[in-house]
Amino acid sequence: MYGFINLCVKALVTEKFGDAAWIKIRKKAKVDDSFLSYEGYDDDVTIRLVKAASEVASLDVETILETFGEYFFTFCQRSGYDEMLRTLGGNLRSFLENLDSLHSYLCFSYKHMDAPSFRCERAEDDSLILHYYSSRQGLHPIVVGIIRAIAREFFETEVKMHIIDQTYENERNGKKEHVVFSILQKKIEQKNLDEGPPMFVAQTRKHSEPLLNKEDVEQVMKNLENMKEQGKPLGKRRSLAQIKPLAAISNLYGGFTPSYPNKFWMNQKVFCDNFPYHIVFDKDMKVKQSGIHIQRIVPRLRNFDAKLNVFFNLIHPQINWSLESMSKFINQLFILETKKSMVAPEWEGRPMLQLRGQMVWMEEFECMVYLCSPRLASLKEMEDRGLHLSDIPLHDVTRDLILFNQQRLAEMELGKQLEIKKEELRKTMEQLEAEKKRTDMLLHSMLPRQVADQLRDGKRVEAGEYAQVTILFSDIVSFTSICSQSKPIDIVNMLNSLYVKFDKLTSVHDVYKVETIGDAYMVVGGLPVPVKTHAERIANMALGMMITSVEVSSPVTGDPIGIRVGIHCGPALAGVVGEKMPRYCLFGDSVNTASRMESHGMAGKIHLSSDAFSLLDGKGFHIVERGDIIVKGKGSMTTYFLEGNENATEDEILGRGIQRTSRDSGITDSDDSRRSTPEKSDMMKYSPTRSMNAGGDNYTHDKDDIIPMYYPDNENLRQGEGDRVKPVFSRSTTSDSRSTTPVSSGHQASGHNSGNGNNSKTCSIL
């Protein structure tokens, strides 16, 4: 089938069910989304699309095909075939009988089109019998949908179609399926029409002879007779609307009688010369007469006793060479093609000539006359066959058709090229969008989303002071000892496994990952977008880190690794530093204090400063006091240990569970592009509590499975993408300022039972 059919399937699905349904159907059918109208595709592609649509929509295939048939009619109207369809016939029968002629014309555009064929006849109960022939099996429900739409749109009738026979037609060569429909028509009642039988034909709103209903005509005649009997005047003057229907009635009842001459005023020579493309043959298929141009192409036709099927192949309709078969399709277009062995010697190497025309039975002579013309689509085809316009009579419209179609073919070729370029552009745009997403992901891994978007738009990002943020540091217990006993690749794999889990948690709680240096992991909450729940987000992040860290094993012992976490709240300065590899860095004493909380912490513990405790106290977190300790560079400090969150489940903290709707959380899909970290979507909340094995990897790392935790101030993140992120206090320091230097802090790596280890390492905290 041509791409035009598949494009119709796509249009139907997207219009009725949306783009998401089409993507699902296309993937299920395993077909590409790149159809060209004039490109041929295997029938299996369309069949797979129909079956996939049936499964996705939970409807049987027959219903899907009927729906497609109705939509196909509408799709053809939108594609510029409306006027052509409306002029096929004045009633349903004549419309269907001329469908084959339409298909023959469309073959000029779709040269490899294998169209179905239709034949109509009238049953004894006055119902319409439609014979449908097709080389494709199982597609006859499409015919039902198409005819229903045509009858409703063009003829204002409702039809009921029933299959009365379905066989394989042996008579038709190449056509596998023969379905016979019974069609019953019922006029659609118009709301504005007067009740009761019409007084005049014009009241039926039918203005041409083929549209007249026999019952309406009889009723009008009866009304006129009654008016005469009652002596009512019929009126001296009649409107044009009344005269036309009366003239049509006169035609129906034999008012017009044609006149025929006593003899045929044309001899055989004049007829054969001026109608050079015709053949007369008898019931035994023996040729009795032929036009001069056909004789020139097929010289043996001058032998009038030869059979027609010796010289020609019957292309359409695909039936046997017999008078009985031809009589069944007498109202259809016949296409004959010359046989290669019968043409003149000068035709060797040329394409065979096809003739298209009409069969007319002459009862008096018991012969059939085939009135035809060369079947040519373009001047190129005419040239290939050695023909000229002078070889076609002036009265034959084929001359105009060839010239007209030459222009149409040029327009079609231009349209085809535009369609190809459009498809190439679409694929390029998809690739560009995919590359943009990848570059955005890389950029957002280096800088906060809001800051990165401003830099990409050419805006200046000012450094600023934040009155209150929460900073987290973590490191691995005995990391130096592990490094000394392991291979470098084992260390890299261990850190990668751990940091991938931590990175997912930053998306769950919408906090910003500042830096990783060795085993040190730094996270901050409350910037670049200030939020009130920055302490709660970091606290939950720390709890999640403790849970997921046990899933990572030490390459030395094979046991789960231990981590320390330190948290502090306070003011900080943040800004973009550098141009070649810009980084969003934090400066200030709060950074140093948070680092001290981590280095003075204990294995498997979350160490809080008193400032962090004051922000978390009374918010459902389980916190125990550690007491006063001596902190290097700070003196005596009262610190605490965070042990849990009584208001949140483990699934909430780890980002697992059932998606919460925007109605529940107040977050919409459009906010996804304004998160501070990649892969973020805040329109969801939590799931029921689910237990987890400490040694198992129950935490799913697929970014599509992340369920961000709901916080009351998530709406603060919904700012305009073009708006600058403003801190509480701004200063004139530019993004490349070097007036402020980062704070350096030493980290103590300790064992499981003590906060003061023997091994130490120094890191630069940015």
PDB file of N, CA and C in Angstrom, residues 209-245:
ATOM      1  N   GLU A 209     -32.325  14.576 -12.015  1.00  0.00           N
ATOM      2  CA  GLU A 209     -33.061  13.350 -12.297  1.00  0.00           C
ATOM      3  C   GLU A 209     -32.556  12.139 -11.520  1.00  0.00           C
ATOM      4  N   PRO A 210     -31.250  11.902 -11.416  1.00  0.00           N
ATOM      5  CA  PRO A 210     -30.789  10.695 -10.709  1.00  0.00           C
ATOM      6  C   PRO A 210     -31.134  10.699  -9.234  1.00  0.00           C
ATOM      7  N   LEU A 211     -31.435  11.906  -8.664  1.00  0.00           N
ATOM      8  CA  LEU A 211     -31.723  11.968  -7.242  1.00  0.00           C
ATOM      9  C   LEU A 211     -33.205  11.807  -6.944  1.00  0.00           C
ATOM     10  N   LEU A 212     -34.055  11.770  -7.963  1.00  0.00           N
ATOM     11  CA  LEU A 212     -35.487  11.665  -7.730  1.00  0.00           C
ATOM     12  C   LEU A 212     -35.855  10.296  -7.198  1.00  0.00           C
ATOM     13  N   ASN A 213     -36.781  10.297  -6.271  1.00  0.00           N
ATOM     14  CA  ASN A 213     -37.278   9.066  -5.692  1.00  0.00           C
ATOM     15  C   ASN A 213     -38.602   8.708  -6.373  1.00  0.00           C
ATOM     16  N   LYS A 214     -38.742   7.465  -6.763  1.00  0.00           N
ATOM     17  CA  LYS A 214     -39.935   7.038  -7.503  1.00  0.00           C
ATOM     18  C   LYS A 214     -41.205   7.297  -6.708  1.00  0.00           C
ATOM     19  N   GLU A 215     -41.131   7.054  -5.388  1.00  0.00           N
ATOM     20  CA  GLU A 215     -42.312   7.251  -4.556  1.00  0.00           C
ATOM     21  C   GLU A 215     -42.709   8.725  -4.510  1.00  0.00           C
ATOM     22  N   ASP A 216     -41.712   9.624  -4.438  1.00  0.00           N
ATOM     23  CA  ASP A 216     -42.013  11.050  -4.414  1.00  0.00           C
ATOM     24  C   ASP A 216     -42.672  11.488  -5.719  1.00  0.00           C
ATOM     25  N   VAL A 217     -42.165  10.983  -6.832  1.00  0.00           N
ATOM     26  CA  VAL A 217     -42.729  11.341  -8.133  1.00  0.00           C
ATOM     27  C   VAL A 217     -44.178  10.874  -8.233  1.00  0.00           C
ATOM     28  N   GLU A 218     -44.428   9.641  -7.823  1.00  0.00           N
ATOM     29  CA  GLU A 218     -45.793   9.118  -7.888  1.00  0.00           C
ATOM     30  C   GLU A 218     -46.740   9.939  -7.010  1.00  0.00           C
ATOM     31  N   GLN A 219     -46.257  10.370  -5.840  1.00  0.00           N
ATOM     32  CA  GLN A 219     -47.095  11.160  -4.954  1.00  0.00           C
ATOM     33  C   GLN A 219     -47.404  12.522  -5.562  1.00  0.00           C
ATOM     34  N   VAL A 220     -46.401  13.128  -6.216  1.00  0.00           N
ATOM     35  CA  VAL A 220     -46.633  14.416  -6.868  1.00  0.00           C
ATOM     36  C   VAL A 220     -47.662  14.274  -7.988  1.00  0.00           C
ATOM     37  N   MET A 221     -47.532  13.219  -8.796  1.00  0.00           N
ATOM     38  CA  MET A 221     -48.487  13.007  -9.881  1.00  0.00           C
ATOM     39  C   MET A 221     -49.894  12.805  -9.327  1.00  0.00           C
ATOM     40  N   LYS A 222     -49.993  12.085  -8.220  1.00  0.00           N
ATOM     41  CA  LYS A 222     -51.310  11.845  -7.612  1.00  0.00           C
ATOM     42  C   LYS A 222     -51.906  13.166  -7.118  1.00  0.00           C
ATOM     43  N   ASN A 223     -51.071  14.014  -6.520  1.00  0.00           N
ATOM     44  CA  ASN A 223     -51.562  15.311  -6.039  1.00  0.00           C
ATOM     45  C   ASN A 223     -52.054  16.180  -7.187  1.00  0.00           C
ATOM     46  N   LEU A 224     -51.317  16.149  -8.305  1.00  0.00           N
ATOM     47  CA  LEU A 224     -51.738  16.943  -9.457  1.00  0.00           C
ATOM     48  C   LEU A 224     -53.063  16.440 -10.031  1.00  0.00           C
ATOM     49  N   GLU A 225     -53.258  15.118 -10.078  1.00  0.00           N
ATOM     50  CA  GLU A 225     -54.515  14.560 -10.576  1.00  0.00           C
ATOM     51  C   GLU A 225     -55.673  14.951  -9.669  1.00  0.00           C
ATOM     52  N   ASN A 226     -55.448  14.915  -8.357  1.00  0.00           N
ATOM     53  CA  ASN A 226     -56.504  15.295  -7.406  1.00  0.00           C
ATOM     54  C   ASN A 226     -56.893  16.758  -7.580  1.00  0.00           C
ATOM     55  N   MET A 227     -55.891  17.607  -7.810  1.00  0.00           N
ATOM     56  CA  MET A 227     -56.184  19.025  -8.000  1.00  0.00           C
ATOM     57  C   MET A 227     -57.010  19.250  -9.263  1.00  0.00           C
ATOM     58  N   LYS A 228     -56.735  18.464 -10.318  1.00  0.00           N
ATOM     59  CA  LYS A 228     -57.514  18.596 -11.547  1.00  0.00           C
ATOM     60  C   LYS A 228     -58.948  18.155 -11.329  1.00  0.00           C
ATOM     61  N   GLU A 229     -59.129  17.024 -10.634  1.00  0.00           N
ATOM     62  CA  GLU A 229     -60.478  16.511 -10.392  1.00  0.00           C
ATOM     63  C   GLU A 229     -61.300  17.470  -9.546  1.00  0.00           C
ATOM     64  N   GLN A 230     -60.655  18.151  -8.595  1.00  0.00           N
ATOM     65  CA  GLN A 230     -61.376  19.073  -7.720  1.00  0.00           C
ATOM     66  C   GLN A 230     -61.553  20.446  -8.346  1.00  0.00           C
ATOM     67  N   GLY A 231     -61.004  20.597  -9.541  1.00  0.00           N
ATOM     68  CA  GLY A 231     -61.179  21.873 -10.236  1.00  0.00           C
ATOM     69  C   GLY A 231     -60.308  22.985  -9.717  1.00  0.00           C
ATOM     70  N   LYS A 232     -59.325  22.665  -8.935  1.00  0.00           N
ATOM     71  CA  LYS A 232     -58.429  23.701  -8.420  1.00  0.00           C
ATOM     72  C   LYS A 232     -57.465  24.125  -9.522  1.00  0.00           C
ATOM     73  N   PRO A 233     -57.269  25.435  -9.646  1.00  0.00           N
ATOM     74  CA  PRO A 233     -56.330  25.910 -10.687  1.00  0.00           C
ATOM     75  C   PRO A 233     -54.898  25.538 -10.323  1.00  0.00           C
ATOM     76  N   LEU A 234     -54.192  25.164 -11.328  1.00  0.00           N
ATOM     77  CA  LEU A 234     -52.790  24.823 -11.110  1.00  0.00           C
ATOM     78  C   LEU A 234     -51.886  26.049 -11.182  1.00  0.00           C
ATOM     79  N   GLY A 235     -52.492  27.189 -11.537  1.00  0.00           N
ATOM     80  CA  GLY A 235     -51.699  28.421 -11.574  1.00  0.00           C
ATOM     81  C   GLY A 235     -51.255  28.747 -12.988  1.00  0.00           C
ATOM     82  N   LYS A 236     -51.283  30.047 -13.302  1.00  0.00           N
ATOM     83  CA  LYS A 236     -50.874  30.465 -14.636  1.00  0.00           C
ATOM     84  C   LYS A 236     -49.356  30.508 -14.762  1.00  0.00           C
ATOM     85  N   ARG A 237     -48.699  30.984 -13.701  1.00  0.00           N
ATOM     86  CA  ARG A 237     -47.251  31.100 -13.737  1.00  0.00           C
ATOM     87  C   ARG A 237     -46.621  30.127 -12.752  1.00  0.00           C
ATOM     88  N   ARG A 238     -45.515  29.591 -13.139  1.00  0.00           N
ATOM     89  CA  ARG A 238     -44.805  28.675 -12.250  1.00  0.00           C
ATOM     90  C   ARG A 238     -43.360  29.150 -12.111  1.00  0.00           C
ATOM     91  N   SER A 239     -42.875  28.941 -10.907  1.00  0.00           N
ATOM     92  CA  SER A 239     -41.478  29.331 -10.661  1.00  0.00           C
ATOM     93  C   SER A 239     -40.543  28.331 -11.326  1.00  0.00           C
ATOM     94  N   LEU A 240     -39.290  28.769 -11.471  1.00  0.00           N
ATOM     95  CA  LEU A 240     -38.284  27.902 -12.081  1.00  0.00           C
ATOM     96  C   LEU A 240     -38.074  26.644 -11.248  1.00  0.00           C
ATOM     97  N   ALA A 241     -38.195  26.779  -9.928  1.00  0.00           N
ATOM     98  CA  ALA A 241     -38.016  25.620  -9.049  1.00  0.00           C
ATOM     99  C   ALA A 241     -39.095  24.575  -9.275  1.00  0.00           C
ATOM    100  N   GLN A 242     -40.307  25.027  -9.745  1.00  0.00           N
ATOM    101  CA  GLN A 242     -41.383  24.071 -10.014  1.00  0.00           C
ATOM    102  C   GLN A 242     -41.274  23.500 -11.425  1.00  0.00           C
ATOM    103  N   ILE A 243     -40.786  24.301 -12.363  1.00  0.00           N
ATOM    104  CA  ILE A 243     -40.717  23.853 -13.753  1.00  0.00           C
ATOM    105  C   ILE A 243     -39.673  22.759 -13.912  1.00  0.00           C
ATOM    106  N   LYS A 244     -38.511  22.922 -13.264  1.00  0.00           N
ATOM    107  CA  LYS A 244     -37.442  21.934 -13.417  1.00  0.00           C
ATOM    108  C   LYS A 244     -37.860  20.545 -12.949  1.00  0.00           C
ATOM    109  N   PRO A 245     -38.468  20.406 -11.754  1.00  0.00           N
ATOM    110  CA  PRO A 245     -38.899  19.059 -11.344  1.00  0.00           C
ATOM    111  C   PRO A 245     -39.937  18.460 -12.276  1.00  0.00           C
TER     112      PRO A 245
END
